[in-house]
XYZ file of C-alpha atoms in Angstrom:
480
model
C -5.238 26.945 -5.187
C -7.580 29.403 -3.527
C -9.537 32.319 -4.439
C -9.329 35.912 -3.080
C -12.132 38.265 -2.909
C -11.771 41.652 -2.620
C -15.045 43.567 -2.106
C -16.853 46.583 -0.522
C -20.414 45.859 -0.179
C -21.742 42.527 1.791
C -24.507 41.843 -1.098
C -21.637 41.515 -3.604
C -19.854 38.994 -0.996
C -23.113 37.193 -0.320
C -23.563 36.690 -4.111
C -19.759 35.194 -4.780
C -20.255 33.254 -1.522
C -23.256 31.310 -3.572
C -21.755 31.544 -6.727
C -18.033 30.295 -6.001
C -18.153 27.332 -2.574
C -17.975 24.932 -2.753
C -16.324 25.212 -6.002
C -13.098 26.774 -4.073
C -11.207 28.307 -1.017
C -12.840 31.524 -0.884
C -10.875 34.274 1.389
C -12.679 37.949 1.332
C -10.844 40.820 1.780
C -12.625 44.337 2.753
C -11.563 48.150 3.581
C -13.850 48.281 6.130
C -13.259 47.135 9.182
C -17.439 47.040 9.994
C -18.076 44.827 7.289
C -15.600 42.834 7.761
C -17.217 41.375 11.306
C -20.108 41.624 9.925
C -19.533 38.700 7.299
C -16.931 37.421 9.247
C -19.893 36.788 12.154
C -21.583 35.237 9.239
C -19.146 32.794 8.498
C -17.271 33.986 5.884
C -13.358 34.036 6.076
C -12.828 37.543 6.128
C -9.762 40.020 6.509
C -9.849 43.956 6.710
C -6.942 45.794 4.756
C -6.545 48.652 2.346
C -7.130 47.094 -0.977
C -4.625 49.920 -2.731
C -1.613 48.643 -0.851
C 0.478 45.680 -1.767
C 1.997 44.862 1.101
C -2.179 43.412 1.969
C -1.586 41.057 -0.479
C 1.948 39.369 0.699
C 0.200 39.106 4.082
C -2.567 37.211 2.664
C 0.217 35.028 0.940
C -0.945 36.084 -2.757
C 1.063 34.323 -5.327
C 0.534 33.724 -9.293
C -1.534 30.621 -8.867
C -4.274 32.608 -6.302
C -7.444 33.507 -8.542
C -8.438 37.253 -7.497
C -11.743 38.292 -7.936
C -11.858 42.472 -7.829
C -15.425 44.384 -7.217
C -15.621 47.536 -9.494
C -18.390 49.686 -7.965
C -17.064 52.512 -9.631
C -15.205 54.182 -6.806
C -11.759 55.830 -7.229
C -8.514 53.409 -7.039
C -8.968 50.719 -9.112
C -5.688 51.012 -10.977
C -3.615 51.736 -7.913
C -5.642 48.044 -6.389
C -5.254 46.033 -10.157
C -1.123 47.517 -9.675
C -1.120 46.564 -6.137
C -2.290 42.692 -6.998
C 0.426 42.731 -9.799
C 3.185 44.486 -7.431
C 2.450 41.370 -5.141
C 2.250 38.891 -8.019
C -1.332 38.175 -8.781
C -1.184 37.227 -12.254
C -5.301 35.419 -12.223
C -7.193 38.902 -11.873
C -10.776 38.948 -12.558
C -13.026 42.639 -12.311
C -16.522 42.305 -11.573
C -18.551 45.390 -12.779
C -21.282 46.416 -10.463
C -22.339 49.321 -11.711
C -24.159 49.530 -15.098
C -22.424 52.732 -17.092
C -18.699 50.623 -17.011
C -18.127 50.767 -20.819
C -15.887 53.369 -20.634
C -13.987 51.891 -17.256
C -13.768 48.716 -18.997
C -11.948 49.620 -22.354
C -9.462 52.127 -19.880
C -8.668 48.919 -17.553
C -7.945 46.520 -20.478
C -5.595 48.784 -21.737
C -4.200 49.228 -18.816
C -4.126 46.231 -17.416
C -4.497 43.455 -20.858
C -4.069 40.483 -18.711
C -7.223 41.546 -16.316
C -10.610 39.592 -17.708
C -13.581 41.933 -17.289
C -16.916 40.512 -16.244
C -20.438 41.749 -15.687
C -22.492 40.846 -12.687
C -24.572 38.869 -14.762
C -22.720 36.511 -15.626
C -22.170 35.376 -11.551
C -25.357 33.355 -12.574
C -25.804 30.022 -14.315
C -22.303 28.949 -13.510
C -20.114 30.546 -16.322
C -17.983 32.344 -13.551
C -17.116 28.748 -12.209
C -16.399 27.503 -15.249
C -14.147 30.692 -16.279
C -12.063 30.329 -12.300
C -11.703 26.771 -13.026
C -10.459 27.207 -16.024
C -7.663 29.785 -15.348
C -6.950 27.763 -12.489
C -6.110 24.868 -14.972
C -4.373 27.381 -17.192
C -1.855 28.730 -14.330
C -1.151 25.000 -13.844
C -0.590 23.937 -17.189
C 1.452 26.808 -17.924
C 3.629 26.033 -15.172
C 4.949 22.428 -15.918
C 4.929 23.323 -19.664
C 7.957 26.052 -18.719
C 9.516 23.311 -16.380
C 9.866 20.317 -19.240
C 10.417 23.233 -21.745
C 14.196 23.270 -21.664
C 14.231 18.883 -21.273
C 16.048 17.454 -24.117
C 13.999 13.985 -23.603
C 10.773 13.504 -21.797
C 9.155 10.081 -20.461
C 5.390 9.855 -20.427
C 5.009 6.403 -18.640
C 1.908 4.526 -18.565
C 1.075 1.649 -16.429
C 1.782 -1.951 -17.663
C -0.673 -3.009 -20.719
C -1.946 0.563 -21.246
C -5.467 1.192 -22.062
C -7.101 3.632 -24.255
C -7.377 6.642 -21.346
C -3.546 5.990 -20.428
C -2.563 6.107 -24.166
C -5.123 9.065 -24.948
C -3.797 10.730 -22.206
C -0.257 10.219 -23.200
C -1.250 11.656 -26.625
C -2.893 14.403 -25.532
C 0.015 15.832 -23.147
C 2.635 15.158 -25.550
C 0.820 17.642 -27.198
C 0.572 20.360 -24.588
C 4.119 19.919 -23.967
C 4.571 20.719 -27.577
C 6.889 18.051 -28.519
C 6.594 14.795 -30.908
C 6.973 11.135 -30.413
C 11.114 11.400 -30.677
C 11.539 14.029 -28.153
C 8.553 12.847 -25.353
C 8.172 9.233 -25.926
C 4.983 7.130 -24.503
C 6.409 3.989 -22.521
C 5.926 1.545 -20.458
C 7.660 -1.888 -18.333
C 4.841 -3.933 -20.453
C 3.223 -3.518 -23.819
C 0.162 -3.418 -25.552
C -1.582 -7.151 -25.584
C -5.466 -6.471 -25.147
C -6.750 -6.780 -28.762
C -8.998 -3.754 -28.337
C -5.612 -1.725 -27.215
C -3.995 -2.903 -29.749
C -6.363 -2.271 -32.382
C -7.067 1.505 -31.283
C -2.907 1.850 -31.089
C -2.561 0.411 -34.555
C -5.342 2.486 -36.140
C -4.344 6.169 -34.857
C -0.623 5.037 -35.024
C 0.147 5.350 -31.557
C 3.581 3.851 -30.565
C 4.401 2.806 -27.046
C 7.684 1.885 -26.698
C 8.738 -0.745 -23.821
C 11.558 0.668 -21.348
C 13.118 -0.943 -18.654
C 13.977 0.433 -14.653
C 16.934 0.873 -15.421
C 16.656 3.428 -18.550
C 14.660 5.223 -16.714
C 17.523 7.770 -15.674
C 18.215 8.328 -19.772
C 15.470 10.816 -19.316
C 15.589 14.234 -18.118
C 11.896 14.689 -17.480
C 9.391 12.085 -16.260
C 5.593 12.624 -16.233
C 3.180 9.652 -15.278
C -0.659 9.583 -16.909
C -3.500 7.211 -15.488
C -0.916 5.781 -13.005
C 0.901 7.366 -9.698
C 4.125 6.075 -8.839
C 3.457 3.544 -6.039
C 2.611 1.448 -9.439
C 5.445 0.483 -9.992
C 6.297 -0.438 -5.872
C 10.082 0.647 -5.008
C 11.923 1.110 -8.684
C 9.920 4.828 -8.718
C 9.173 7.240 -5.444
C 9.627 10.475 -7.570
C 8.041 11.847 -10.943
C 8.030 15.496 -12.369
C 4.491 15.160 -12.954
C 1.464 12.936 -12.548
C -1.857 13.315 -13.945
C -4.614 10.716 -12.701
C -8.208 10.086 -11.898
C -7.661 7.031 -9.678
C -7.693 8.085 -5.912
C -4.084 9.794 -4.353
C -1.585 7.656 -3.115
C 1.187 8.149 -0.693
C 4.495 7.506 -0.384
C 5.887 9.604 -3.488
C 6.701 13.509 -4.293
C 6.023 15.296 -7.394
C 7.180 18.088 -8.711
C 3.159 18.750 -10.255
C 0.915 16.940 -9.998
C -3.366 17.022 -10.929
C -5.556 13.938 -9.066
C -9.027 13.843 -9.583
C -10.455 10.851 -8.465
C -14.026 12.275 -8.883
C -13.357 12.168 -12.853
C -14.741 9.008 -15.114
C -11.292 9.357 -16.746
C -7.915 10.538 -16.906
C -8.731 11.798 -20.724
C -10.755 14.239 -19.276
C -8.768 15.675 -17.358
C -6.574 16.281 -20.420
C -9.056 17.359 -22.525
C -9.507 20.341 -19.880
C -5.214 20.956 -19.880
C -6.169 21.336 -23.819
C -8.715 23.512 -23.793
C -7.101 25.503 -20.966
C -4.210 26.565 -22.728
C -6.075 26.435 -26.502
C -3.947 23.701 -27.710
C -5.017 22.579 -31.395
C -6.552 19.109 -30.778
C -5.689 16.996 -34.246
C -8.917 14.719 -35.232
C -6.554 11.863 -34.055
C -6.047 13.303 -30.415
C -9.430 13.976 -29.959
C -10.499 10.433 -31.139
C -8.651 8.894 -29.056
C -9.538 11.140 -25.925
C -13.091 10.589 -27.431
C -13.074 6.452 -27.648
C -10.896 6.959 -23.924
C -13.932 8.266 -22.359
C -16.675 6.311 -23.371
C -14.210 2.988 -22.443
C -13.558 3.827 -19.023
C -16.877 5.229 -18.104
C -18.518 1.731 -20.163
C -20.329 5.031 -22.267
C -21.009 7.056 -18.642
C -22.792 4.013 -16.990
C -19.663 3.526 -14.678
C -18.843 6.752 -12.491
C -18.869 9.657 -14.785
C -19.320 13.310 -14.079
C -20.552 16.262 -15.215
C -16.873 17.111 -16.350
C -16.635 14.275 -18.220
C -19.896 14.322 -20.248
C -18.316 17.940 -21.033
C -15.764 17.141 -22.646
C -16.812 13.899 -24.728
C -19.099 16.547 -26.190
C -16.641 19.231 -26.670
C -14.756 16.016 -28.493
C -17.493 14.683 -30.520
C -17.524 17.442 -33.059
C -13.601 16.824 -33.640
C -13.649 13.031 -33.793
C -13.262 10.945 -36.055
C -16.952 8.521 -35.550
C -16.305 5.726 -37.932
C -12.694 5.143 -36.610
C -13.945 4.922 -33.550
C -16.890 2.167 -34.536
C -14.005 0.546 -36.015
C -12.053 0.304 -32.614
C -15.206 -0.736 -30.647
C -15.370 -4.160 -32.770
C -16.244 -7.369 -31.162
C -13.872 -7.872 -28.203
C -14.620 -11.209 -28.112
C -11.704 -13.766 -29.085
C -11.028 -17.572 -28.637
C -8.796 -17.118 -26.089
C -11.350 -14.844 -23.907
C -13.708 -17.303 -24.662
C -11.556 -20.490 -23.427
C -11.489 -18.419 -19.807
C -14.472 -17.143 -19.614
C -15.315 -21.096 -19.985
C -12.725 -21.996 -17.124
C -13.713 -19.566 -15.039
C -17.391 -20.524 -15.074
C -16.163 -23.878 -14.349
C -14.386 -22.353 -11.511
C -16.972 -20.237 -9.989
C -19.164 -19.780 -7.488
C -21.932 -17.682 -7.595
C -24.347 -16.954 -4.226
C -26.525 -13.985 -2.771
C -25.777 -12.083 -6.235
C -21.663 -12.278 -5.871
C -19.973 -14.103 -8.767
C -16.425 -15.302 -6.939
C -14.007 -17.093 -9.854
C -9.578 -17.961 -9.329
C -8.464 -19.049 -12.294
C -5.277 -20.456 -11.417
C -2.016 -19.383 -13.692
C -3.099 -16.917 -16.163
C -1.671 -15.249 -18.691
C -2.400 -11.563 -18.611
C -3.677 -9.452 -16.268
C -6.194 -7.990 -18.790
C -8.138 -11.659 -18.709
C -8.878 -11.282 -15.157
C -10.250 -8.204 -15.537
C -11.994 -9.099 -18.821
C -13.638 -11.675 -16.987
C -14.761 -9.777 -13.646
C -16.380 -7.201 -16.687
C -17.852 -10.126 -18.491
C -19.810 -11.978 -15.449
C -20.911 -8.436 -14.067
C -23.534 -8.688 -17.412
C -25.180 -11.755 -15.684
C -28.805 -11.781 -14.245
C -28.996 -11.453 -10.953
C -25.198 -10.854 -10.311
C -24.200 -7.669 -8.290
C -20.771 -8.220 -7.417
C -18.081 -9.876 -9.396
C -14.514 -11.202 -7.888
C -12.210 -12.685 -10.307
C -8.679 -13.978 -9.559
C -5.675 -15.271 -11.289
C -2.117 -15.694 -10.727
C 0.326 -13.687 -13.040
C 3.830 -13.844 -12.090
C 3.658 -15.309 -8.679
C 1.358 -12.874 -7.616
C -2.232 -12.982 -6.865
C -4.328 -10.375 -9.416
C -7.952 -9.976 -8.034
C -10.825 -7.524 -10.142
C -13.357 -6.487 -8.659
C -16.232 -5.240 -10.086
C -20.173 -4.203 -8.868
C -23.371 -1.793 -10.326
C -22.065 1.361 -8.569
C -24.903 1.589 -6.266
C -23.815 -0.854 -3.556
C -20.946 -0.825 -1.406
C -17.406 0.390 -2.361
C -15.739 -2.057 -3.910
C -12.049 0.097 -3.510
C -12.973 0.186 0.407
C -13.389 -3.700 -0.086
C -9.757 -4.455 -1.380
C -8.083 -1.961 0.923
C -9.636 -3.720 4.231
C -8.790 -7.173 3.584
C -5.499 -6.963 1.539
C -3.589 -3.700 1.622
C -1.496 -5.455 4.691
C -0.435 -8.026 1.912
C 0.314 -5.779 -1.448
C -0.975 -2.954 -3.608
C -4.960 -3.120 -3.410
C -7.199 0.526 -3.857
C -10.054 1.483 -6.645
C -13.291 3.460 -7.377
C -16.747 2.346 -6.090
C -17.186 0.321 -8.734
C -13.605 -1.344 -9.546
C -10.782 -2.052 -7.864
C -7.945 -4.364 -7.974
C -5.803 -6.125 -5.053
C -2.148 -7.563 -6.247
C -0.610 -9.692 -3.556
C 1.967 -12.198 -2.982
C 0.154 -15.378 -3.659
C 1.768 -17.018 -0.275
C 0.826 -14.676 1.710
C -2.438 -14.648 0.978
C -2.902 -18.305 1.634
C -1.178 -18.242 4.982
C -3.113 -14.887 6.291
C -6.750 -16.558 5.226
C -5.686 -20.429 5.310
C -6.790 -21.321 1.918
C -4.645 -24.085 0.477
C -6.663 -25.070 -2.905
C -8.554 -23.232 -5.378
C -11.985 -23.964 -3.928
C -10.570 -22.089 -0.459
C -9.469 -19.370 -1.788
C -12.917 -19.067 -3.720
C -15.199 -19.763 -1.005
C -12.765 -17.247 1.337
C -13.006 -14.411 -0.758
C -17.241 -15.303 -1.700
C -17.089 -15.035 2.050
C -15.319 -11.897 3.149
C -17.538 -9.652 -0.012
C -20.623 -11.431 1.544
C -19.757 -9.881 5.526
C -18.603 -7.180 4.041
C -22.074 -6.331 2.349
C -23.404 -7.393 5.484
C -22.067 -5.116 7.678
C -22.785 -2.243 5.233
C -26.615 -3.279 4.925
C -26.810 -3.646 8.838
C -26.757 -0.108 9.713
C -28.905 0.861 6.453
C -31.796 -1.423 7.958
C -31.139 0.336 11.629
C -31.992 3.665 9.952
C -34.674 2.118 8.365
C -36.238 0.531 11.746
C -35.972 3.756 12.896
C -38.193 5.268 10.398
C -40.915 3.347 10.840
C -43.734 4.635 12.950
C -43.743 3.277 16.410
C -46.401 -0.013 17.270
C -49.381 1.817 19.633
């Protein structure tokens, strides 16, 4: 999506410049032919073309999802340029007054024109014309793929396998911008509920996800995908009407619609901003469940969170239930967590601050990851690698403080040849054919494939640290 400026004095484009990149695509578009290589030999992407016209706006390929942004200096034509954008089928349309006696102007253009928001030049400062772009840029989206699943007689949100609280929040939430209930858009997924913190937080705001199978999934007539993309689920899914994620874009798939943010702490926030966008009522239950999805994948906004995402827990907080969520957050500890966490202590190996653990046949994926979380809490531990076998595949977390190296850029070097490995900074996750893993790095027994994989996040610190003392050498004064 990109926004189009149409302007006639440079201090007005100078300002929006500032105030809109890099927040968006910003195209200017200007009667005069003068200014226009005058900004342009600024650096600004800059047509000329008679604003009043609509056949200047199908040249600049305006459609309904391009945000225009509409100077009002009080010169003549500013109906026959607000018709023009509609004529060519601008449907975002902001006008900027310039001039200070627009009262008048104002109440004759929203009549005219009711879908046109009217804004002062004031309020280009402090951000709230970001935030008001961004938001009808989220609107126009949402909008869309409501109309396309409106006429679906049954809708699939899938999750991925054991769904967490930000895939089920985010289920939740969409089901209710699509407007539908838990018989016509059902939550699903190939694997269940097992972590007892899941489960808890499904039992207590009565969220039901119901386990489907590959082969039902052509009962449905719509299929949208939260906190997961489709290579997920390897070769039984290439296509989905619509994915919403935070974890970084994949390839190999087409969607109809699709909104990936891998900046974002959470998918839930993203939500929360489809909610807001299209002033959805949130229910207490929606929003405490976006609310407790937040603070779990961000580990309460010390694991990457944003400015977005601090926005909208506290949008959420006022609508939340608080003790229902102190409820959910109960001890996570069990006797079965405990009985690995043992075993994979046992197991481990920890050197130069990287806590390396394989655990043999396990149960559940969630342990593995459990455990990389629960040895990341140890002194003097930076890095945490955890592996277990589930299903005849290798499951590897990987976890780290966020300030060292990538720990997504780790998996994706030294196993994406072998499976499905990718992540954020600081988590990612490798699955791999167990076999294959032993022949490529010639580990036979548990101890090899510990010390391998110690080994590979050990170079693989080192050659990140390597060039970081280099530009530190070259800092330092020279010897006389």
């Amino acid at each position: 999506m990109k926004c189009l400026v149409v302007c006639q004095s440079e201090l007005v484009a100078r300002m929006l410049e500032t105030a809109l990149v890099p927040g968006f695509p910003v195209q200017f578009l200007v009667e005069s032919r003068t200014l226009a290589r005058r900004l342009h030999d600024g650096g600004l992407d800059v047509l000329a073309g008679d604003p009043r016209r609509t056949d200047t706006y199908l040249k600049v390929d305006l459609d309904p999802t391009t945000c225009v942004l509409l100077e009002d200096g009080a010169r003549p034509g500013l109906r026959r340029t607000l018709s023009a954008i509609r004529d060519a089928g601008g449907t975002l349309v902001y006008v900027l007054a310039t001039n200070t006696a627009s009262a008048k102007r104002e109440d004759e253009v929203r009549a005219a024109f009711p879908e046109v928001t009217y804004l002062s030049l004031a309020e280009l400062f402090g951000g709230p014309l970001v935030t008001q772009v961004g938001r009808s840029l989220t609107r126009a989206r949402v909008q869309q793929y409501q109309r396309y699943f409106a006429d679906a007689d049954r809708v699939l949100i899938l999750l991925h396998n054991d769904p967490d609280p930000d895939a089920m929040a985010s289920g939740l939430a969409l089901r209710s911008i699509l407007r539908r209930t838990k018989a016509t858009a059902i939550l699903g997924t190939l694997q269940g509920v097992t972590r007892p913190e899941n489960l808890r937080m499904a039992n207590m705001l009565d969220i039901q996800v119901e386990s489907i199978t590959a082969a039902s999934l052509a009962e449905f007539d719509r299929v949208a995908m939260v906190d997961v993309q489709p290579h997920y689920f390897g070769e039984m899914l290439d296509h989905a009407d619509l994915v919403i994620d935070h974890h970084p874009p994949q390839p190999g798939y087409s969607a109809v619609f699709r909104d990936i943010r891998s900046e974002y702490g959470s998918t839930s926030t993203i939500l929360t901003e489809h909610l807001r966008a299209v002033d959805v009522n949130i229910s207490e239950r929606t929003a405490t469940a976006l609310l407790y999805a937040i603070k779990s994948d961000t580990l309460f906004f010390n694991r990457q969170a944003t400015r977005e995402d601090l926005e909208a827990f506290s949008f959420l907080y006022s609508l939340a239930d608080a003790t229902l969520i102190r409820k959910m957050e109960g001890s996570e500890i069990t006797l079965e967590r405990l009985r690995h966490v043992v075993k994979a202590l046992e197991a481990g190996r920890l050197d130069q601050q990287v806590f390396c653990s394989y655990m043999g046949e396990t149960p559940r994926e969630d342990l593995i990851a459990y455990i990389a979380d629960f040895f990341l809490e140890l002194e003097d531990v930076k890095w945490t690698i955890v592996a277990g076998v589930v299903n005849q595949k290798l499951v590897m977390s990987v976890r780290n403080l966020g300030y060292t190296r990538n720990a997504g850029e780790f998996v994706r070097k030294y196993f994406s040849d072998l499976g499905s490995a990718g992540g954020h900074r600081s988590m990612a996750k490798a699955v791999v054919p167990l076999d294959d893993f032993r022949a490529k790095f010639k580990a036979d027994d548990a101890q090899g494939i510990v010390d391998r994989v110690h080994d590979l996040a050990v170079q693989f610190l080192r050659e990140h640290q390597a060039p970081e003392r280099r530009k530190e050498k070259e800092k330092e004064p020279a010897r006389q």
